[in-house]
Amino acid sequence: MRQVRERCVWSQRITHRDLVPYLIEESHEVIDAVESGTRDDLREELGDLLWQVLFHAAIAAQDPDDPFDIDDVSRTLTEKMVRRHPHVFAGEVAETPEQVLVHWNAAKAAEKRTRTSVLDGVPRGMPALALAQKITGRAAGAGVVVPRETAVTPASEEELGDALLALVATARAEGWDAERALRERLRMLEDEVRAAETPS
């Protein structure tokens, strides 16, 4: 990465902001490899995603005011994971996934004391359904419950939004992944379209 950054004229001009579309694309390619690819696909796509992390760290290392490099990124991550796993590194006990989550959330809350809303820190660039699922979870934590029932066919885009939000709340309550469900259903639809396009 260091050599590419120093010797490739295209790479020399790239900024963090320039890399965002590539980061999004590579992340989605990893998801595709997990959901419908081969082990070779997953290995390759994880490498491509890792390259994005290395690229961002190389750009950050050249910042004149506040430089950091991949070692700093790794150190920060290690410190965070140690803090968030006291049942692994500090003698706490967690015998169930729910108990692990208690430790994780307590450590995260201590790290994020400056946040004033349960919605702080939710990345707005997430896909809409994933964002809705995240926000309904945060809303429930704040005592705001999104209605789960939808008895009418939406008559407007606003009503459609209400119906989708209710479906996401249902998915969250059932422990389902709404985004994955939609992606998998879309893959089925793509297969149906391709089958229809194939001459008999």
PDB file of C-alpha atoms in Angstrom:
ATOM      1  CA  MET A   1       0.000   0.000   0.000  1.00  0.00           C
ATOM      2  CA  ARG A   2       2.808   2.368   0.859  1.00  0.00           C
ATOM      3  CA  GLN A   3       4.441   1.806  -2.539  1.00  0.00           C
ATOM      4  CA  VAL A   4       1.159   2.248  -4.390  1.00  0.00           C
ATOM      5  CA  ARG A   5       0.444   5.465  -2.518  1.00  0.00           C
ATOM      6  CA  GLU A   6       3.931   6.810  -3.222  1.00  0.00           C
ATOM      7  CA  ARG A   7       4.371   5.657  -6.828  1.00  0.00           C
ATOM      8  CA  CYS A   8       0.907   5.533  -8.446  1.00  0.00           C
ATOM      9  CA  VAL A   9      -0.176   8.966  -9.681  1.00  0.00           C
ATOM     10  CA  TRP A  10      -3.872   8.068  -9.413  1.00  0.00           C
ATOM     11  CA  SER A  11      -3.504   6.813  -5.839  1.00  0.00           C
ATOM     12  CA  GLN A  12      -1.505   9.877  -4.799  1.00  0.00           C
ATOM     13  CA  ARG A  13      -4.483  12.124  -5.553  1.00  0.00           C
ATOM     14  CA  ILE A  14      -7.138  10.038  -3.782  1.00  0.00           C
ATOM     15  CA  THR A  15      -8.711  11.388  -0.584  1.00  0.00           C
ATOM     16  CA  HIS A  16     -10.828   9.714   2.097  1.00  0.00           C
ATOM     17  CA  ARG A  17     -13.925  11.193   0.459  1.00  0.00           C
ATOM     18  CA  ASP A  18     -12.899   9.892  -2.974  1.00  0.00           C
ATOM     19  CA  LEU A  19     -12.679   6.360  -1.574  1.00  0.00           C
ATOM     20  CA  VAL A  20     -16.201   6.259  -0.093  1.00  0.00           C
ATOM     21  CA  PRO A  21     -17.921   4.857  -3.224  1.00  0.00           C
ATOM     22  CA  TYR A  22     -15.290   2.118  -3.465  1.00  0.00           C
ATOM     23  CA  LEU A  23     -15.689   1.262   0.215  1.00  0.00           C
ATOM     24  CA  ILE A  24     -19.453   0.904  -0.234  1.00  0.00           C
ATOM     25  CA  GLU A  25     -19.034  -1.217  -3.364  1.00  0.00           C
ATOM     26  CA  GLU A  26     -16.432  -3.504  -1.795  1.00  0.00           C
ATOM     27  CA  SER A  27     -18.577  -3.953   1.315  1.00  0.00           C
ATOM     28  CA  HIS A  28     -21.506  -5.055  -0.825  1.00  0.00           C
ATOM     29  CA  GLU A  29     -19.273  -7.415  -2.778  1.00  0.00           C
ATOM     30  CA  VAL A  30     -18.279  -9.082   0.511  1.00  0.00           C
ATOM     31  CA  ILE A  31     -21.976  -9.451   1.353  1.00  0.00           C
ATOM     32  CA  ASP A  32     -22.639 -11.045  -2.050  1.00  0.00           C
ATOM     33  CA  ALA A  33     -19.728 -13.436  -1.529  1.00  0.00           C
ATOM     34  CA  VAL A  34     -21.056 -14.428   1.919  1.00  0.00           C
ATOM     35  CA  GLU A  35     -24.605 -14.934   0.711  1.00  0.00           C
ATOM     36  CA  SER A  36     -24.113 -16.517  -2.701  1.00  0.00           C
ATOM     37  CA  GLY A  37     -20.420 -16.803  -3.538  1.00  0.00           C
ATOM     38  CA  THR A  38     -17.704 -19.395  -3.171  1.00  0.00           C
ATOM     39  CA  ARG A  39     -14.918 -19.555  -0.599  1.00  0.00           C
ATOM     40  CA  ASP A  40     -12.567 -18.174  -3.277  1.00  0.00           C
ATOM     41  CA  ASP A  41     -14.966 -15.266  -3.860  1.00  0.00           C
ATOM     42  CA  LEU A  42     -15.074 -14.521  -0.131  1.00  0.00           C
ATOM     43  CA  ARG A  43     -11.289 -14.647   0.192  1.00  0.00           C
ATOM     44  CA  GLU A  44     -10.887 -12.234  -2.719  1.00  0.00           C
ATOM     45  CA  GLU A  45     -13.595  -9.818  -1.586  1.00  0.00           C
ATOM     46  CA  LEU A  46     -12.297  -9.717   1.993  1.00  0.00           C
ATOM     47  CA  GLY A  47      -8.908  -8.796   0.533  1.00  0.00           C
ATOM     48  CA  ASP A  48     -10.482  -6.009  -1.498  1.00  0.00           C
ATOM     49  CA  LEU A  49     -12.242  -4.686   1.593  1.00  0.00           C
ATOM     50  CA  LEU A  50      -9.005  -4.881   3.593  1.00  0.00           C
ATOM     51  CA  TRP A  51      -7.318  -2.879   0.822  1.00  0.00           C
ATOM     52  CA  GLN A  52      -9.820  -0.082   1.459  1.00  0.00           C
ATOM     53  CA  VAL A  53      -8.855  -0.012   5.149  1.00  0.00           C
ATOM     54  CA  LEU A  54      -5.164   0.034   4.257  1.00  0.00           C
ATOM     55  CA  PHE A  55      -5.767   2.795   1.693  1.00  0.00           C
ATOM     56  CA  HIS A  56      -7.592   4.993   4.218  1.00  0.00           C
ATOM     57  CA  ALA A  57      -4.819   4.426   6.760  1.00  0.00           C
ATOM     58  CA  ALA A  58      -2.166   5.364   4.183  1.00  0.00           C
ATOM     59  CA  ILE A  59      -4.027   8.588   3.386  1.00  0.00           C
ATOM     60  CA  ALA A  60      -4.380   9.337   7.104  1.00  0.00           C
ATOM     61  CA  ALA A  61      -0.656   8.786   7.655  1.00  0.00           C
ATOM     62  CA  GLN A  62       0.057  11.712   5.330  1.00  0.00           C
ATOM     63  CA  ASP A  63      -2.212  14.164   7.125  1.00  0.00           C
ATOM     64  CA  PRO A  64      -0.028  17.113   8.165  1.00  0.00           C
ATOM     65  CA  ASP A  65      -2.113  18.016  11.238  1.00  0.00           C
ATOM     66  CA  ASP A  66      -3.263  14.714  12.754  1.00  0.00           C
ATOM     67  CA  PRO A  67      -1.538  11.720  11.146  1.00  0.00           C
ATOM     68  CA  PHE A  68      -2.194   8.106  12.095  1.00  0.00           C
ATOM     69  CA  ASP A  69      -1.296   4.853  10.377  1.00  0.00           C
ATOM     70  CA  ILE A  70      -2.495   1.251  10.193  1.00  0.00           C
ATOM     71  CA  ASP A  71      -0.645   0.411  13.431  1.00  0.00           C
ATOM     72  CA  ASP A  72      -2.594   3.152  15.228  1.00  0.00           C
ATOM     73  CA  VAL A  73      -5.854   1.822  13.748  1.00  0.00           C
ATOM     74  CA  SER A  74      -5.011  -1.709  14.913  1.00  0.00           C
ATOM     75  CA  ARG A  75      -4.013  -0.516  18.373  1.00  0.00           C
ATOM     76  CA  THR A  76      -7.255   1.471  18.778  1.00  0.00           C
ATOM     77  CA  LEU A  77      -9.300  -1.535  17.648  1.00  0.00           C
ATOM     78  CA  THR A  78      -7.460  -3.876  20.003  1.00  0.00           C
ATOM     79  CA  GLU A  79      -8.015  -1.556  22.976  1.00  0.00           C
ATOM     80  CA  LYS A  80     -11.724  -1.292  22.153  1.00  0.00           C
ATOM     81  CA  MET A  81     -12.205  -5.056  21.778  1.00  0.00           C
ATOM     82  CA  VAL A  82     -10.395  -5.719  25.061  1.00  0.00           C
ATOM     83  CA  ARG A  83     -12.643  -3.163  26.836  1.00  0.00           C
ATOM     84  CA  ARG A  84     -15.787  -4.632  25.293  1.00  0.00           C
ATOM     85  CA  HIS A  85     -14.885  -8.224  26.193  1.00  0.00           C
ATOM     86  CA  PRO A  86     -14.232  -8.085  29.958  1.00  0.00           C
ATOM     87  CA  HIS A  87     -15.503 -11.668  30.159  1.00  0.00           C
ATOM     88  CA  VAL A  88     -12.529 -12.673  27.997  1.00  0.00           C
ATOM     89  CA  PHE A  89      -9.804 -10.298  29.180  1.00  0.00           C
ATOM     90  CA  ALA A  90     -10.750  -9.024  32.664  1.00  0.00           C
ATOM     91  CA  GLY A  91     -12.290 -11.778  34.746  1.00  0.00           C
ATOM     92  CA  GLU A  92     -15.977 -10.905  34.238  1.00  0.00           C
ATOM     93  CA  VAL A  93     -18.427 -13.746  33.641  1.00  0.00           C
ATOM     94  CA  ALA A  94     -20.685 -14.163  30.615  1.00  0.00           C
ATOM     95  CA  GLU A  95     -22.119 -17.601  29.995  1.00  0.00           C
ATOM     96  CA  THR A  96     -24.811 -16.646  27.473  1.00  0.00           C
ATOM     97  CA  PRO A  97     -24.898 -14.372  24.434  1.00  0.00           C
ATOM     98  CA  GLU A  98     -27.287 -12.113  26.358  1.00  0.00           C
ATOM     99  CA  GLN A  99     -24.743 -11.696  29.166  1.00  0.00           C
ATOM    100  CA  VAL A 100     -22.049 -10.878  26.603  1.00  0.00           C
ATOM    101  CA  LEU A 101     -24.334  -8.175  25.203  1.00  0.00           C
ATOM    102  CA  VAL A 102     -24.743  -6.660  28.681  1.00  0.00           C
ATOM    103  CA  HIS A 103     -20.947  -6.295  28.988  1.00  0.00           C
ATOM    104  CA  TRP A 104     -20.663  -4.979  25.416  1.00  0.00           C
ATOM    105  CA  ASN A 105     -23.385  -2.365  25.890  1.00  0.00           C
ATOM    106  CA  ALA A 106     -22.000  -1.216  29.249  1.00  0.00           C
ATOM    107  CA  ALA A 107     -18.521  -0.741  27.769  1.00  0.00           C
ATOM    108  CA  LYS A 108     -19.934   1.031  24.718  1.00  0.00           C
ATOM    109  CA  ALA A 109     -22.043   3.355  26.884  1.00  0.00           C
ATOM    110  CA  ALA A 110     -18.960   4.276  28.933  1.00  0.00           C
ATOM    111  CA  GLU A 111     -17.051   5.062  25.721  1.00  0.00           C
ATOM    112  CA  LYS A 112     -19.836   7.209  24.272  1.00  0.00           C
ATOM    113  CA  ARG A 113     -20.722   9.387  27.282  1.00  0.00           C
ATOM    114  CA  THR A 114     -20.966  12.530  25.164  1.00  0.00           C
ATOM    115  CA  ARG A 115     -23.934  11.164  23.221  1.00  0.00           C
ATOM    116  CA  THR A 116     -27.231  12.779  24.121  1.00  0.00           C
ATOM    117  CA  SER A 117     -29.609  10.600  22.081  1.00  0.00           C
ATOM    118  CA  VAL A 118     -29.973   6.890  21.414  1.00  0.00           C
ATOM    119  CA  LEU A 119     -29.834   7.898  17.760  1.00  0.00           C
ATOM    120  CA  ASP A 120     -26.366   9.431  18.045  1.00  0.00           C
ATOM    121  CA  GLY A 121     -23.842   7.357  16.172  1.00  0.00           C
ATOM    122  CA  VAL A 122     -26.318   5.703  13.790  1.00  0.00           C
ATOM    123  CA  PRO A 123     -24.719   6.085  10.350  1.00  0.00           C
ATOM    124  CA  ARG A 124     -27.195   7.778   8.032  1.00  0.00           C
ATOM    125  CA  GLY A 125     -25.527   6.297   4.956  1.00  0.00           C
ATOM    126  CA  MET A 126     -26.856   2.830   5.719  1.00  0.00           C
ATOM    127  CA  PRO A 127     -29.343   1.305   3.269  1.00  0.00           C
ATOM    128  CA  ALA A 128     -32.854   2.450   4.159  1.00  0.00           C
ATOM    129  CA  LEU A 129     -34.209  -0.813   5.515  1.00  0.00           C
ATOM    130  CA  ALA A 130     -31.093  -1.492   7.570  1.00  0.00           C
ATOM    131  CA  LEU A 131     -31.295   2.047   8.889  1.00  0.00           C
ATOM    132  CA  ALA A 132     -34.971   1.550   9.767  1.00  0.00           C
ATOM    133  CA  GLN A 133     -34.184  -1.667  11.600  1.00  0.00           C
ATOM    134  CA  LYS A 134     -31.370   0.012  13.525  1.00  0.00           C
ATOM    135  CA  ILE A 135     -33.509   2.996  14.424  1.00  0.00           C
ATOM    136  CA  THR A 136     -36.512   0.891  15.522  1.00  0.00           C
ATOM    137  CA  GLY A 137     -34.162  -0.961  17.864  1.00  0.00           C
ATOM    138  CA  ARG A 138     -32.773   2.280  19.254  1.00  0.00           C
ATOM    139  CA  ALA A 139     -36.301   3.705  19.513  1.00  0.00           C
ATOM    140  CA  ALA A 140     -37.458   0.682  21.517  1.00  0.00           C
ATOM    141  CA  GLY A 141     -34.518   1.231  23.864  1.00  0.00           C
ATOM    142  CA  ALA A 142     -35.824   4.734  24.415  1.00  0.00           C
ATOM    143  CA  GLY A 143     -39.370   3.481  25.056  1.00  0.00           C
ATOM    144  CA  VAL A 144     -40.746   4.513  21.667  1.00  0.00           C
ATOM    145  CA  VAL A 145     -42.491   1.517  20.118  1.00  0.00           C
ATOM    146  CA  VAL A 146     -43.197   1.464  16.391  1.00  0.00           C
ATOM    147  CA  PRO A 147     -46.592  -0.131  15.661  1.00  0.00           C
ATOM    148  CA  ARG A 148     -46.141  -3.567  14.081  1.00  0.00           C
ATOM    149  CA  GLU A 149     -49.532  -4.019  12.472  1.00  0.00           C
ATOM    150  CA  THR A 150     -50.553  -2.719   9.086  1.00  0.00           C
ATOM    151  CA  ALA A 151     -54.127  -3.522   8.092  1.00  0.00           C
ATOM    152  CA  VAL A 152     -54.552  -1.307   5.059  1.00  0.00           C
ATOM    153  CA  THR A 153     -52.996  -1.095   1.633  1.00  0.00           C
ATOM    154  CA  PRO A 154     -50.968   2.117   1.462  1.00  0.00           C
ATOM    155  CA  ALA A 155     -52.663   4.848  -0.555  1.00  0.00           C
ATOM    156  CA  SER A 156     -49.704   7.237  -0.611  1.00  0.00           C
ATOM    157  CA  GLU A 157     -45.941   7.244  -0.308  1.00  0.00           C
ATOM    158  CA  GLU A 158     -46.311   8.406   3.294  1.00  0.00           C
ATOM    159  CA  GLU A 159     -48.564   5.437   4.089  1.00  0.00           C
ATOM    160  CA  LEU A 160     -46.109   3.159   2.301  1.00  0.00           C
ATOM    161  CA  GLY A 161     -43.387   4.479   4.609  1.00  0.00           C
ATOM    162  CA  ASP A 162     -45.589   3.717   7.611  1.00  0.00           C
ATOM    163  CA  ALA A 163     -46.265   0.186   6.332  1.00  0.00           C
ATOM    164  CA  LEU A 164     -42.567  -0.487   5.688  1.00  0.00           C
ATOM    165  CA  LEU A 165     -41.639   0.806   9.132  1.00  0.00           C
ATOM    166  CA  ALA A 166     -44.250  -1.501  10.686  1.00  0.00           C
ATOM    167  CA  LEU A 167     -42.810  -4.479   8.766  1.00  0.00           C
ATOM    168  CA  VAL A 168     -39.298  -3.622   9.957  1.00  0.00           C
ATOM    169  CA  ALA A 169     -40.552  -3.410  13.543  1.00  0.00           C
ATOM    170  CA  THR A 170     -42.111  -6.859  13.111  1.00  0.00           C
ATOM    171  CA  ALA A 171     -38.839  -8.241  11.711  1.00  0.00           C
ATOM    172  CA  ARG A 172     -36.890  -6.826  14.637  1.00  0.00           C
ATOM    173  CA  ALA A 173     -39.363  -8.247  17.166  1.00  0.00           C
ATOM    174  CA  GLU A 174     -39.108 -11.696  15.534  1.00  0.00           C
ATOM    175  CA  GLY A 175     -35.307 -11.585  15.353  1.00  0.00           C
ATOM    176  CA  TRP A 176     -35.306 -11.512  11.537  1.00  0.00           C
ATOM    177  CA  ASP A 177     -32.974  -9.456   9.344  1.00  0.00           C
ATOM    178  CA  ALA A 178     -35.242  -7.313   7.146  1.00  0.00           C
ATOM    179  CA  GLU A 179     -32.444  -6.232   4.804  1.00  0.00           C
ATOM    180  CA  ARG A 180     -31.283  -9.817   4.240  1.00  0.00           C
ATOM    181  CA  ALA A 181     -34.860 -10.990   3.731  1.00  0.00           C
ATOM    182  CA  LEU A 182     -35.380  -8.373   1.050  1.00  0.00           C
ATOM    183  CA  ARG A 183     -32.027  -9.070  -0.641  1.00  0.00           C
ATOM    184  CA  GLU A 184     -32.735 -12.809  -0.690  1.00  0.00           C
ATOM    185  CA  ARG A 185     -36.235 -12.234  -2.078  1.00  0.00           C
ATOM    186  CA  LEU A 186     -34.753  -9.932  -4.721  1.00  0.00           C
ATOM    187  CA  ARG A 187     -32.306 -12.665  -5.709  1.00  0.00           C
ATOM    188  CA  MET A 188     -35.283 -14.991  -6.193  1.00  0.00           C
ATOM    189  CA  LEU A 189     -36.967 -12.332  -8.319  1.00  0.00           C
ATOM    190  CA  GLU A 190     -33.796 -11.947 -10.390  1.00  0.00           C
ATOM    191  CA  ASP A 191     -33.795 -15.709 -10.955  1.00  0.00           C
ATOM    192  CA  GLU A 192     -37.448 -15.551 -12.019  1.00  0.00           C
ATOM    193  CA  VAL A 193     -36.679 -12.724 -14.471  1.00  0.00           C
ATOM    194  CA  ARG A 194     -33.720 -14.579 -15.946  1.00  0.00           C
ATOM    195  CA  ALA A 195     -35.808 -17.711 -16.299  1.00  0.00           C
ATOM    196  CA  ALA A 196     -38.511 -15.724 -18.092  1.00  0.00           C
ATOM    197  CA  GLU A 197     -35.926 -14.211 -20.442  1.00  0.00           C
ATOM    198  CA  THR A 198     -34.513 -17.616 -21.396  1.00  0.00           C
ATOM    199  CA  PRO A 199     -36.090 -18.984 -24.600  1.00  0.00           C
ATOM    200  CA  SER A 200     -38.029 -22.224 -24.026  1.00  0.00           C
TER     201      SER A 200
END
